[in-house]
Amino acid sequence: MAAARNVQKRLEILKGAYRLLSENDYTKVSLSGIAESAGIQKSLLQSYYPQKQRIVGELLEEMLRQSFEYMDDHTDHEGNFFFRASDYTVLFFLTASEDARLYKFVHNTVSCTELMDLWVDKTFDWLWGQVGEKAGSEGVSYLHLKAVLSFAMYGSLKLLRDRNELNLSVQQIFENHIRQLMLLTNRSEKQTEETIAHTRRQAESFNTDAFLTYCEKNIAWFIR
């Protein structure tokens, strides 16, 4: 019974935290506010999550895990690391740009270096776990690829955050993201254009509503 209550309480905390973080700036969401949204005292909240960053990190990890599982079930990457990275780039940027709550949550994670590091680490581990040997056989080392992905993600997420001020479309951002990956890993012009063509095909066929519906079904705290 105690374990079940703990699980339920954590869920209430995560629901309240996601709602607040998808409506307000990161700096304006406090532990007190999250506790109030979950109907508990701040002291009890801190027994589960001593820091706000821990809560946001758990939300982010679950969102990433579910998006990776969705990709595994709904795309065919043909063993190509860069096609795989392209597919996930399309999923992420299209979904974040079309769902206002998710976009605000993403915006908040960009403002925190530790959360960005978590994002990069989890995404890279998934990509490398899927097709890392293939990438390695093409002369791209683990450390080199991770550094490149980190650089590209930091820049692309900030472009997404500021896209209105910069007058950029989402497609420009995710195509630039893939070009950066290809350029910094010394891929040939032919490989680059093949991957960009794949990116465009994926963007044309990707169903953001289907993915968001999947999130609603599989993530207990997720709301649109």
XYZ file of N, CA and C in Angstrom:
672
model
N 0.826 -1.211 0.000
C 0.000 0.000 0.000
C 0.858 1.258 0.000
N 1.897 1.261 0.838
C 2.772 2.436 0.923
C 3.454 2.685 -0.413
N 3.905 1.609 -1.062
C 4.569 1.752 -2.359
C 3.611 2.325 -3.392
N 2.371 1.842 -3.381
C 1.374 2.341 -4.331
C 1.086 3.817 -4.092
N 1.021 4.219 -2.817
C 0.789 5.630 -2.502
C 1.951 6.484 -2.970
N 3.164 5.974 -2.811
C 4.338 6.721 -3.263
C 4.318 6.926 -4.777
N 3.960 5.873 -5.510
C 3.871 5.973 -6.960
C 2.817 6.995 -7.364
N 1.672 6.944 -6.716
C 0.592 7.874 -7.028
C 0.987 9.302 -6.700
N 1.661 9.490 -5.584
C 2.073 10.841 -5.186
C 3.097 11.403 -6.166
N 4.033 10.557 -6.579
C 5.012 11.010 -7.571
C 4.315 11.409 -8.870
N 3.318 10.643 -9.267
C 2.583 10.954 -10.483
C 1.875 12.304 -10.362
N 1.276 12.558 -9.213
C 0.600 13.841 -9.003
C 1.592 14.996 -9.069
N 2.776 14.773 -8.512
C 3.823 15.805 -8.557
C 4.243 16.067 -9.997
N 4.478 14.995 -10.758
C 4.917 15.141 -12.147
C 3.843 15.787 -13.019
N 2.587 15.428 -12.784
C 1.487 16.053 -13.537
C 1.459 17.551 -13.294
N 1.525 17.922 -12.011
C 1.484 19.338 -11.670
C 2.699 20.077 -12.215
N 3.854 19.445 -12.129
C 5.085 20.089 -12.601
C 5.047 20.294 -14.112
N 4.584 19.286 -14.847
C 4.539 19.441 -16.304
C 3.559 20.534 -16.698
N 2.424 20.575 -16.026
C 1.447 21.616 -16.348
C 2.045 23.002 -16.113
N 2.698 23.181 -14.987
C 3.294 24.485 -14.685
C 4.436 24.826 -15.640
N 5.283 23.833 -15.937
C 6.442 24.079 -16.796
C 6.059 24.197 -18.267
N 4.847 23.810 -18.610
C 4.388 23.965 -19.986
C 3.530 25.213 -20.150
N 3.436 25.996 -19.071
C 2.662 27.244 -19.112
C 3.475 28.459 -18.678
N 4.576 28.217 -17.951
C 5.339 29.319 -17.354
C 6.830 29.168 -17.623
N 7.560 30.271 -17.492
C 9.013 30.212 -17.618
C 9.608 29.408 -16.465
N 10.738 28.777 -16.746
C 11.405 27.918 -15.761
C 11.640 28.633 -14.434
N 12.098 29.883 -14.502
C 12.431 30.623 -13.279
C 11.197 30.982 -12.450
N 10.017 30.939 -13.075
C 8.796 31.309 -12.361
C 8.076 30.106 -11.751
N 8.610 28.918 -11.983
C 8.035 27.702 -11.394
C 8.861 27.333 -10.176
N 8.230 27.327 -9.032
C 8.933 27.046 -7.776
C 8.508 25.700 -7.205
N 9.311 25.203 -6.280
C 8.913 23.981 -5.579
C 7.606 24.183 -4.829
N 7.430 25.362 -4.272
C 6.177 25.663 -3.554
C 4.986 25.568 -4.503
N 5.146 26.116 -5.716
C 4.066 26.064 -6.690
C 3.765 24.642 -7.131
N 4.807 23.840 -7.324
C 4.608 22.442 -7.714
C 3.918 21.675 -6.594
N 4.338 21.925 -5.356
C 3.705 21.266 -4.206
C 2.224 21.624 -4.132
N 1.923 22.890 -4.333
C 0.525 23.326 -4.290
C -0.293 22.659 -5.388
N 0.297 22.552 -6.584
C -0.433 21.930 -7.688
C -0.693 20.448 -7.436
N 0.179 19.817 -6.626
C 0.016 18.401 -6.300
C -0.804 18.198 -5.022
N -1.172 19.300 -4.372
C -1.986 19.217 -3.159
C -1.237 18.699 -1.951
N 0.074 19.011 -1.883
C 0.879 18.552 -0.748
C 1.721 19.697 -0.211
N 2.327 19.490 0.936
C 3.227 20.483 1.509
C 4.580 20.432 0.800
N 5.250 21.575 0.780
C 6.565 21.647 0.140
C 7.541 20.661 0.777
N 7.473 20.491 2.092
C 8.388 19.578 2.786
C 8.209 18.140 2.301
N 6.948 17.742 2.038
C 6.700 16.400 1.522
C 7.225 16.285 0.093
N 7.002 17.315 -0.711
C 7.528 17.309 -2.078
C 9.034 17.089 -2.075
N 9.733 17.791 -1.179
C 11.191 17.694 -1.147
C 11.684 16.339 -0.651
N 10.826 15.590 0.005
C 11.220 14.225 0.384
C 11.262 13.313 -0.845
N 10.507 13.692 -1.884
C 10.534 12.956 -3.153
C 11.566 13.564 -4.103
N 11.539 14.877 -4.206
C 12.400 15.603 -5.140
C 12.997 16.813 -4.434
N 14.233 16.723 -3.955
C 14.848 17.836 -3.220
C 15.028 19.097 -4.061
N 15.164 18.935 -5.391
C 15.404 20.075 -6.263
C 14.452 20.069 -7.449
N 14.130 21.254 -7.930
C 13.257 21.376 -9.105
C 13.875 20.675 -10.318
N 15.184 20.785 -10.451
C 15.876 20.182 -11.578
C 15.657 18.676 -11.643
N 15.561 18.041 -10.475
C 15.325 16.583 -10.434
C 13.961 16.254 -11.037
N 12.979 17.080 -10.752
C 11.632 16.851 -11.287
C 11.640 17.008 -12.803
N 12.231 18.101 -13.267
C 12.270 18.356 -14.709
C 13.074 17.264 -15.415
N 14.157 16.826 -14.786
C 14.953 15.749 -15.361
C 14.164 14.473 -15.529
N 13.331 14.142 -14.550
C 12.515 12.925 -14.661
C 11.482 13.061 -15.771
N 10.873 14.240 -15.884
C 9.935 14.483 -16.972
C 10.627 14.324 -18.325
N 11.791 14.927 -18.438
C 12.531 14.880 -19.691
C 12.944 13.452 -20.048
N 13.447 12.704 -19.069
C 13.868 11.326 -19.332
C 12.712 10.475 -19.829
N 11.532 10.643 -19.225
C 10.378 9.850 -19.646
C 9.928 10.249 -21.051
N 9.927 11.542 -21.334
C 9.549 11.989 -22.671
C 10.511 11.446 -23.725
N 11.788 11.481 -23.427
C 12.778 10.949 -24.360
C 12.607 9.442 -24.545
N 12.428 8.727 -23.444
C 12.283 7.265 -23.524
C 11.096 6.883 -24.407
N 9.981 7.565 -24.218
C 8.795 7.248 -25.008
C 8.975 7.636 -26.468
N 9.652 8.746 -26.722
C 9.869 9.138 -28.118
C 10.802 8.156 -28.819
N 11.794 7.630 -28.095
C 12.683 6.634 -28.689
C 11.912 5.351 -29.009
N 11.045 4.934 -28.082
C 10.255 3.725 -28.318
C 9.324 3.910 -29.523
N 8.768 5.104 -29.642
C 7.900 5.392 -30.782
C 8.696 5.287 -32.079
N 9.887 5.860 -32.077
C 10.736 5.794 -33.264
C 11.083 4.356 -33.622
N 11.386 3.551 -32.620
C 11.738 2.153 -32.868
C 10.599 1.402 -33.561
N 9.365 1.766 -33.204
C 8.195 1.057 -33.722
C 7.670 1.613 -35.043
N 8.029 2.865 -35.368
C 7.368 3.516 -36.502
C 8.295 3.991 -37.618
N 9.584 3.725 -37.519
C 10.480 4.157 -38.595
C 11.438 3.039 -38.982
N 11.932 3.121 -40.210
C 12.915 2.159 -40.711
C 14.153 2.956 -41.107
N 15.211 2.836 -40.296
C 16.403 3.661 -40.514
C 17.449 2.988 -41.393
N 17.206 1.749 -41.801
C 18.088 1.034 -42.722
C 19.528 0.915 -42.198
N 19.726 0.929 -40.881
C 21.061 0.805 -40.321
C 21.947 2.008 -40.535
N 21.360 3.136 -40.951
C 22.126 4.338 -41.255
C 22.019 5.307 -40.083
N 23.146 5.601 -39.419
C 23.138 6.484 -38.247
C 22.539 7.839 -38.582
N 22.893 8.389 -39.719
C 22.459 9.740 -40.045
C 20.990 9.782 -40.460
N 20.493 8.729 -41.085
C 19.054 8.644 -41.341
C 18.305 8.560 -40.011
N 18.863 7.784 -39.083
C 18.229 7.629 -37.764
C 18.203 8.973 -37.040
N 19.310 9.678 -37.065
C 19.361 10.996 -36.443
C 18.391 11.952 -37.125
N 18.289 11.847 -38.442
C 17.364 12.680 -39.205
C 15.913 12.416 -38.798
N 15.554 11.125 -38.685
C 14.185 10.765 -38.310
C 13.812 11.356 -36.954
N 14.736 11.237 -36.010
C 14.417 11.762 -34.676
C 14.380 13.283 -34.680
N 15.236 13.911 -35.465
C 15.234 15.365 -35.573
C 13.890 15.869 -36.080
N 13.352 15.203 -37.084
C 12.046 15.586 -37.625
C 10.962 15.415 -36.570
N 10.939 14.255 -35.915
C 9.933 14.019 -34.871
C 9.991 15.111 -33.813
N 11.175 15.372 -33.325
C 11.310 16.332 -32.236
C 10.897 17.736 -32.643
N 11.465 18.251 -33.730
C 11.221 19.645 -34.076
C 9.790 19.892 -34.547
N 9.220 18.966 -35.318
C 7.836 19.156 -35.757
C 6.876 19.104 -34.576
N 7.089 18.136 -33.679
C 6.185 18.006 -32.542
C 6.307 19.195 -31.592
N 7.535 19.582 -31.290
C 7.740 20.705 -30.374
C 7.176 21.995 -30.931
N 7.211 22.152 -32.246
C 6.719 23.395 -32.843
C 5.198 23.428 -32.960
N 4.550 22.255 -32.932
C 3.099 22.209 -33.137
C 2.296 22.042 -31.851
N 2.937 21.608 -30.781
C 2.230 21.468 -29.506
C 2.736 22.557 -28.558
N 1.865 23.484 -28.202
C 2.283 24.660 -27.441
C 2.847 24.287 -26.073
N 2.232 23.329 -25.408
C 2.719 22.921 -24.086
C 4.116 22.296 -24.183
N 4.269 21.392 -25.120
C 5.553 20.729 -25.271
C 6.632 21.740 -25.663
N 6.270 22.682 -26.521
C 7.229 23.706 -26.920
C 7.705 24.512 -25.710
N 6.783 24.879 -24.838
C 7.163 25.652 -23.649
C 8.054 24.826 -22.742
N 7.745 23.549 -22.585
C 8.577 22.671 -21.762
C 9.985 22.568 -22.354
N 10.068 22.394 -23.673
C 11.368 22.339 -24.342
C 12.132 23.640 -24.127
N 11.453 24.748 -24.292
C 12.069 26.062 -24.081
C 12.676 26.142 -22.688
N 11.979 25.615 -21.702
C 12.478 25.650 -20.326
C 13.713 24.779 -20.134
N 13.752 23.629 -20.785
C 14.923 22.770 -20.616
C 16.154 23.369 -21.282
N 15.950 24.126 -22.352
C 17.082 24.758 -23.033
C 17.786 25.754 -22.115
N 17.036 26.311 -21.165
C 17.603 27.337 -20.289
C 18.485 26.762 -19.187
N 18.553 25.427 -19.085
C 19.304 24.785 -18.001
C 20.379 23.869 -18.589
N 21.642 24.197 -18.337
C 22.754 23.438 -18.921
C 22.720 21.969 -18.522
N 22.423 21.687 -17.258
C 22.419 20.290 -16.802
C 21.349 19.478 -17.524
N 20.192 20.087 -17.762
C 19.122 19.392 -18.471
C 19.479 19.204 -19.941
N 20.117 20.189 -20.527
C 20.571 20.043 -21.907
C 21.586 18.917 -22.028
N 22.481 18.819 -21.058
C 23.461 17.737 -21.060
C 22.762 16.379 -20.979
N 21.729 16.300 -20.141
C 20.950 15.067 -20.027
C 20.305 14.725 -21.367
N 19.756 15.713 -22.022
C 19.109 15.528 -23.319
C 20.096 14.968 -24.336
N 21.250 15.604 -24.420
C 22.269 15.160 -25.369
C 22.722 13.732 -25.065
N 22.994 13.450 -23.787
C 23.481 12.121 -23.400
C 22.480 11.031 -23.747
N 21.211 11.240 -23.395
C 20.189 10.219 -23.637
C 19.962 10.013 -25.132
N 19.919 11.114 -25.881
C 19.696 10.999 -27.322
C 20.855 10.290 -27.996
N 22.061 10.651 -27.610
C 23.223 10.027 -28.237
C 23.306 8.540 -27.896
N 23.059 8.200 -26.633
C 23.120 6.789 -26.241
C 22.130 5.956 -27.046
N 20.944 6.514 -27.278
C 19.945 5.798 -28.077
C 20.417 5.644 -29.516
N 20.895 6.724 -30.108
C 21.364 6.663 -31.491
C 22.517 5.677 -31.648
N 23.493 5.779 -30.760
C 24.662 4.907 -30.867
C 24.276 3.448 -30.611
N 23.362 3.237 -29.677
C 22.914 1.880 -29.386
C 22.208 1.244 -30.560
N 21.577 2.067 -31.400
C 20.860 1.542 -32.557
C 21.792 1.206 -33.713
N 22.657 2.139 -34.049
C 23.460 1.962 -35.265
C 24.899 2.430 -35.073
N 25.387 2.372 -33.852
C 26.729 2.857 -33.561
C 27.823 2.120 -34.311
N 27.700 0.793 -34.409
C 28.727 0.020 -35.108
C 28.812 0.433 -36.572
N 27.652 0.722 -37.150
C 27.618 1.182 -38.544
C 28.341 2.507 -38.676
N 28.063 3.432 -37.740
C 28.731 4.735 -37.773
C 30.234 4.567 -37.577
N 30.616 3.682 -36.660
C 32.026 3.442 -36.413
C 32.730 2.888 -37.636
N 32.053 2.029 -38.366
C 32.656 1.449 -39.559
C 32.841 2.484 -40.656
N 32.127 3.611 -40.542
C 32.253 4.686 -41.524
C 33.281 5.722 -41.090
N 34.042 5.391 -40.053
C 35.123 6.277 -39.639
C 34.708 7.404 -38.722
N 33.582 7.246 -37.996
C 33.136 8.270 -37.056
C 33.237 7.690 -35.651
N 34.120 8.232 -34.834
C 34.321 7.682 -33.499
C 33.200 8.091 -32.549
N 33.068 7.318 -31.485
C 32.057 7.589 -30.448
C 32.191 9.008 -29.911
N 33.402 9.378 -29.485
C 33.599 10.687 -28.864
C 33.392 11.824 -29.854
N 33.869 11.640 -31.080
C 33.695 12.676 -32.098
C 32.212 12.908 -32.372
N 31.482 11.823 -32.557
C 30.064 11.930 -32.886
C 29.275 12.552 -31.743
N 29.621 12.194 -30.510
C 28.909 12.766 -29.376
C 29.168 14.266 -29.265
N 30.396 14.682 -29.497
C 30.722 16.106 -29.454
C 29.976 16.874 -30.531
N 29.904 16.282 -31.721
C 29.199 16.920 -32.832
C 27.712 17.039 -32.530
N 27.109 15.958 -32.021
C 25.691 15.976 -31.693
C 25.398 17.026 -30.627
N 26.252 17.110 -29.623
C 26.074 18.102 -28.563
C 26.092 19.518 -29.132
N 27.080 19.795 -29.967
C 27.194 21.118 -30.582
C 25.958 21.450 -31.403
N 25.528 20.498 -32.235
C 24.389 20.738 -33.122
C 23.095 20.909 -32.335
N 22.899 20.096 -31.293
C 21.662 20.180 -30.519
C 21.559 21.491 -29.758
N 22.643 21.919 -29.141
C 22.608 23.184 -28.418
C 22.214 24.311 -29.366
N 22.860 24.358 -30.520
C 22.566 25.432 -31.460
C 21.158 25.356 -32.012
N 20.710 24.148 -32.372
C 19.394 23.993 -32.995
C 18.264 24.287 -32.018
N 18.421 23.871 -30.769
C 17.384 24.156 -29.774
C 17.276 25.648 -29.501
N 18.381 26.343 -29.540
C 18.332 27.791 -29.341
C 17.720 28.495 -30.558
N 17.972 27.946 -31.746
C 17.312 28.489 -32.933
C 15.802 28.279 -32.849
N 15.383 27.112 -32.367
C 13.950 26.844 -32.194
C 13.348 27.839 -31.213
N 14.051 28.080 -30.125
C 13.568 29.031 -29.122
C 13.385 30.429 -29.706
N 14.303 30.839 -30.581
C 14.312 32.218 -31.089
C 13.837 32.315 -32.534
N 13.137 31.276 -33.037
C 12.843 31.228 -34.461
C 11.977 32.383 -34.950
N 11.069 32.872 -34.120
C 10.220 33.985 -34.557
C 11.021 35.266 -34.744
N 11.905 35.538 -33.786
C 12.747 36.729 -33.890
C 13.706 36.631 -35.076
N 14.150 35.410 -35.385
C 15.100 35.200 -36.477
C 14.409 34.942 -37.811
N 13.076 34.860 -37.782
C 12.280 34.611 -38.988
C 12.707 33.312 -39.680
N 12.823 32.246 -38.873
C 13.219 30.939 -39.387
C 12.029 29.982 -39.344
N 11.909 29.134 -40.353
C 10.895 28.081 -40.314
C 11.466 26.879 -39.562
N 10.597 26.028 -39.083
C 11.040 24.818 -38.391
C 11.823 23.925 -39.343
N 11.389 23.871 -40.607
C 12.108 23.034 -41.573
C 13.529 23.550 -41.795
N 13.696 24.859 -41.855
C 15.053 25.401 -41.984
C 15.930 24.968 -40.810
N 15.335 24.950 -39.627
C 16.106 24.600 -38.436
C 16.513 23.137 -38.459
N 15.565 22.232 -38.748
C 15.974 20.824 -38.675
C 16.843 20.422 -39.859
N 16.691 21.068 -41.013
C 17.613 20.772 -42.112
C 19.013 21.291 -41.796
N 19.097 22.460 -41.192
C 20.401 22.990 -40.785
C 21.062 22.076 -39.756
N 20.250 21.538 -38.848
C 20.750 20.624 -37.816
C 21.427 19.406 -38.470
N 20.761 18.822 -39.448
C 21.319 17.650 -40.127
C 22.559 18.031 -40.928
N 22.534 19.168 -41.582
C 23.721 19.608 -42.337
C 24.926 19.786 -41.415
N 24.681 20.301 -40.212
C 25.771 20.458 -39.254
C 26.361 19.102 -38.883
N 25.493 18.133 -38.634
C 25.975 16.786 -38.303
C 26.827 16.217 -39.436
N 26.366 16.401 -40.659
C 27.076 15.837 -41.805
C 28.403 16.554 -42.032
N 28.381 17.878 -41.932
C 29.594 18.660 -42.159
C 30.670 18.342 -41.127
N 30.271 18.311 -39.857
C 31.250 18.142 -38.784
C 31.749 16.707 -38.627
N 31.109 15.770 -39.334
C 31.620 14.396 -39.351
C 32.245 14.063 -40.706
N 32.489 15.120 -41.479
C 33.213 14.982 -42.756
C 32.529 14.038 -43.737
N 31.205 14.082 -43.781
C 30.489 13.280 -44.767
C 30.613 13.924 -46.145
N 30.511 13.129 -47.169
C 30.631 13.634 -48.534
C 29.396 14.455 -48.911
N 29.525 15.243 -49.961
C 28.384 16.025 -50.443
C 27.238 15.106 -50.847
N 27.583 13.973 -51.470
C 26.541 13.018 -51.875
C 25.798 12.468 -50.652
N 26.539 12.055 -49.616
C 25.904 11.556 -48.393
C 25.017 12.619 -47.759
N 25.508 13.834 -47.760
C 24.750 14.929 -47.163
C 23.433 15.142 -47.896
N 23.476 15.214 -49.205
C 22.255 15.460 -49.975
C 21.296 14.287 -49.880
N 21.809 13.069 -49.815
C 20.934 11.904 -49.626
C 20.219 11.970 -48.285
N 20.946 12.406 -47.248
C 20.352 12.488 -45.915
C 19.342 13.628 -45.834
N 19.638 14.757 -46.474
C 18.684 15.867 -46.494
C 17.418 15.462 -47.250
N 17.578 14.740 -48.345
C 16.406 14.260 -49.083
C 15.570 13.324 -48.215
N 16.244 12.451 -47.457
C 15.544 11.564 -46.529
C 14.808 12.383 -45.473
N 15.455 13.432 -44.974
C 14.854 14.294 -43.954
C 13.569 14.922 -44.480
N 13.601 15.393 -45.706
C 12.412 16.029 -46.287
C 11.277 15.035 -46.485
N 11.610 13.834 -46.918
C 10.573 12.801 -47.070
C 9.947 12.473 -45.726
N 10.780 12.349 -44.709
C 10.279 12.037 -43.381
C 9.372 13.147 -42.862
N 9.761 14.392 -43.118
C 8.960 15.533 -42.655
C 7.599 15.559 -43.342
N 7.561 15.204 -44.611
C 6.299 15.211 -45.358
C 5.337 14.138 -44.871
N 5.888 13.016 -44.403
C 5.033 11.886 -44.030
C 4.775 11.772 -42.524
N 5.538 12.508 -41.716
C 5.417 12.334 -40.271
C 4.089 12.880 -39.756
N 3.419 12.094 -38.914
C 2.108 12.455 -38.351
C 2.295 12.888 -36.896
N 2.343 14.204 -36.669
C 2.582 14.703 -35.314
C 1.424 14.365 -34.380
N 0.208 14.384 -34.906
C -0.940 14.083 -34.045
C -0.885 12.645 -33.551
N -0.442 11.732 -34.392
C -0.332 10.328 -33.977
C 0.688 10.191 -32.850
N 1.796 10.909 -32.957
C 2.803 10.833 -31.897
C 2.292 11.450 -30.603
N 1.621 12.583 -30.676
C 1.090 13.217 -29.468
C 0.012 12.342 -28.817
N -0.788 11.678 -29.625
C -1.789 10.748 -29.092
C -1.097 9.591 -28.382
N -0.012 9.108 -28.973
C 0.798 8.058 -28.346
C 1.305 8.532 -26.984
N 1.788 9.760 -26.911
C 2.289 10.299 -25.641
C 1.183 10.370 -24.596
N -0.005 10.819 -25.011
C -1.136 10.885 -24.079
C -1.481 9.502 -23.531
N -1.358 8.494 -24.364
C -1.707 7.134 -23.956
C -0.645 6.513 -23.060
N 0.631 6.847 -23.292
C 1.721 6.138 -22.631
C 2.458 6.915 -21.551
N 2.217 8.214 -21.441
C 2.865 9.021 -20.408
C 1.771 9.559 -19.489
N 1.743 9.074 -18.278
C 0.618 9.352 -17.384
C 0.449 10.834 -17.073
N 1.523 11.597 -17.084
C 1.419 13.017 -16.721
C 1.291 13.943 -17.928
N 1.367 13.381 -19.137
C 1.388 14.236 -20.346
C 0.007 14.753 -20.679
N -0.078 16.054 -20.978
C -1.331 16.656 -21.420
C -1.034 17.578 -22.592
N -2.036 17.768 -23.449
C -1.881 18.717 -24.559
C -2.475 20.056 -24.160
